[in-house]
């Protein structure tokens, strides 16, 4: 199953919250210092290195919303994602606990970042949102 299909599979038929947060995350990463690499660095430096390593090899180790909050620290990324997705920060954290493992697995190979699609992560977000909403 491809990345876009996996994101589609997360959609709640009533609200599509996870899809909205996935789109918000990818948009926010375009603006985040260091992009995906910066996000991975924050997670690794804040106690989630094992998670990142497992996600980058395709293992779907779960994370809790509190672990996501701890891993992102004071980056403001959760609030940015929430604003872009039109959801509360708490909802964004809960969805990001599901979405981040897939995003990191998709854009890394054995812990090394792969190039984003042409047009950047925001372009992929537009594709996702266009297919889901």
Coordinates of C-alpha atoms in Angstrom, one line a residue:
X1 CA 0.0 0.0 0.0
X2 CA 1.4 3.4 -1.0
X3 CA 1.8 6.4 1.2
X4 CA -1.2 8.2 -0.1
X5 CA -3.3 5.1 0.1
X6 CA -2.2 4.7 3.8
X7 CA -3.2 8.2 4.5
X8 CA -6.6 7.7 2.8
X9 CA -7.1 4.6 5.0
X10 CA -6.8 6.8 8.1
X11 CA -9.7 9.0 7.1
X12 CA -12.7 9.0 9.5
X13 CA -15.7 9.1 7.2
X14 CA -17.4 11.7 9.4
X15 CA -14.5 14.2 9.9
X16 CA -11.4 13.2 8.1
X17 CA -9.4 14.5 11.0
X18 CA -6.3 12.4 10.4
X19 CA -6.2 13.4 6.8
X20 CA -6.5 17.1 7.7
X21 CA -3.7 16.8 10.2
X22 CA -1.6 14.9 7.7
X23 CA -2.0 17.7 5.3
X24 CA -1.3 20.3 8.0
X25 CA 1.8 18.5 9.0
X26 CA 3.2 18.3 5.5
X27 CA 2.4 22.0 5.0
X28 CA 4.0 22.9 8.3
X29 CA 7.2 21.0 7.5
X30 CA 7.7 23.2 4.4
X31 CA 8.0 26.1 6.9
X32 CA 9.7 24.3 9.8
X33 CA 13.4 25.1 10.3
X34 CA 15.2 22.2 8.8
X35 CA 12.0 20.6 7.4
X36 CA 11.7 16.9 8.0
X37 CA 15.4 16.7 9.1
X38 CA 14.7 19.3 11.7
X39 CA 11.7 17.4 12.9
X40 CA 13.6 14.2 13.1
X41 CA 16.4 16.0 15.0
X42 CA 13.9 17.3 17.6
X43 CA 12.4 13.9 18.1
X44 CA 15.9 12.3 18.5
X45 CA 17.1 15.0 20.9
X46 CA 14.0 14.7 23.1
X47 CA 13.9 11.1 23.9
X48 CA 12.4 9.5 20.8
X49 CA 15.5 8.4 19.0
X50 CA 14.5 4.7 19.3
X51 CA 11.1 5.5 17.8
X52 CA 12.6 7.4 14.9
X53 CA 15.0 4.6 14.1
X54 CA 12.2 2.0 14.2
X55 CA 9.9 4.2 12.1
X56 CA 12.7 4.9 9.5
X57 CA 13.0 1.1 9.0
X58 CA 9.2 0.7 8.5
X59 CA 8.4 -0.6 12.0
X60 CA 5.1 0.8 13.1
X61 CA 6.0 1.4 16.8
X62 CA 3.3 3.4 18.4
X63 CA 3.8 6.7 20.1
X64 CA 1.4 8.4 22.5
X65 CA 0.3 12.0 22.1
X66 CA 2.4 12.9 25.2
X67 CA 5.5 11.4 23.6
X68 CA 4.8 13.5 20.5
X69 CA 4.6 16.6 22.7
X70 CA 7.8 15.7 24.5
X71 CA 9.6 14.8 21.3
X72 CA 8.7 18.1 19.6
X73 CA 9.4 20.1 22.7
X74 CA 8.9 23.9 22.3
X75 CA 9.1 23.9 18.5
X76 CA 5.6 25.2 18.0
X77 CA 5.0 22.5 15.4
X78 CA 2.0 21.1 17.1
X79 CA 0.3 24.4 17.2
X80 CA 1.2 25.2 13.6
X81 CA -0.1 21.8 12.4
X82 CA -3.3 22.4 14.4
X83 CA -3.8 25.8 12.9
X84 CA -3.2 24.6 9.3
X85 CA -5.5 21.6 9.8
X86 CA -8.2 23.6 11.6
X87 CA -8.2 21.4 14.7
X88 CA -7.2 21.8 18.4
X89 CA -3.6 21.2 19.4
X90 CA -4.8 18.2 21.4
X91 CA -6.4 16.7 18.4
X92 CA -3.3 17.4 16.3
X93 CA -1.1 15.6 18.9
X94 CA -3.4 12.6 18.8
X95 CA -3.4 12.4 15.0
X96 CA 0.3 13.0 14.8
X97 CA 0.9 10.0 17.0
X98 CA -0.6 8.0 14.1
X99 CA 0.7 10.0 11.2
X100 CA 4.4 10.7 12.1
X101 CA 5.5 7.0 11.9
X102 CA 4.1 6.8 8.4
X103 CA 5.6 10.1 7.3
X104 CA 9.0 9.3 8.7
X105 CA 8.9 5.8 7.2
X106 CA 8.0 7.2 3.8
X107 CA 10.6 9.9 3.7
X108 CA 13.5 8.1 5.3
X109 CA 15.4 4.9 4.4
X110 CA 17.3 3.4 7.3
X111 CA 17.4 6.8 9.0
X112 CA 18.5 8.8 6.0
X113 CA 16.2 11.4 4.7
X114 CA 15.1 11.0 1.1
X115 CA 14.3 14.0 -1.1
X116 CA 10.7 15.3 -0.9
X117 CA 8.5 15.0 -4.0
X118 CA 9.1 17.7 -6.6
X119 CA 7.2 20.7 -5.4
X120 CA 8.0 20.0 -1.8
X121 CA 6.0 18.5 1.0
X122 CA 3.3 21.2 0.6
X123 CA 2.7 19.8 -2.9
X124 CA 2.2 16.4 -1.5
X125 CA -0.1 17.8 1.1
X126 CA -2.2 19.3 -1.7
X127 CA -2.3 16.0 -3.4
X128 CA -3.4 14.3 -0.2
X129 CA -6.1 16.8 0.6
X130 CA -7.3 16.8 -3.0
X131 CA -7.8 13.1 -2.9
X132 CA -9.4 13.0 0.6
X133 CA -11.6 16.0 1.0

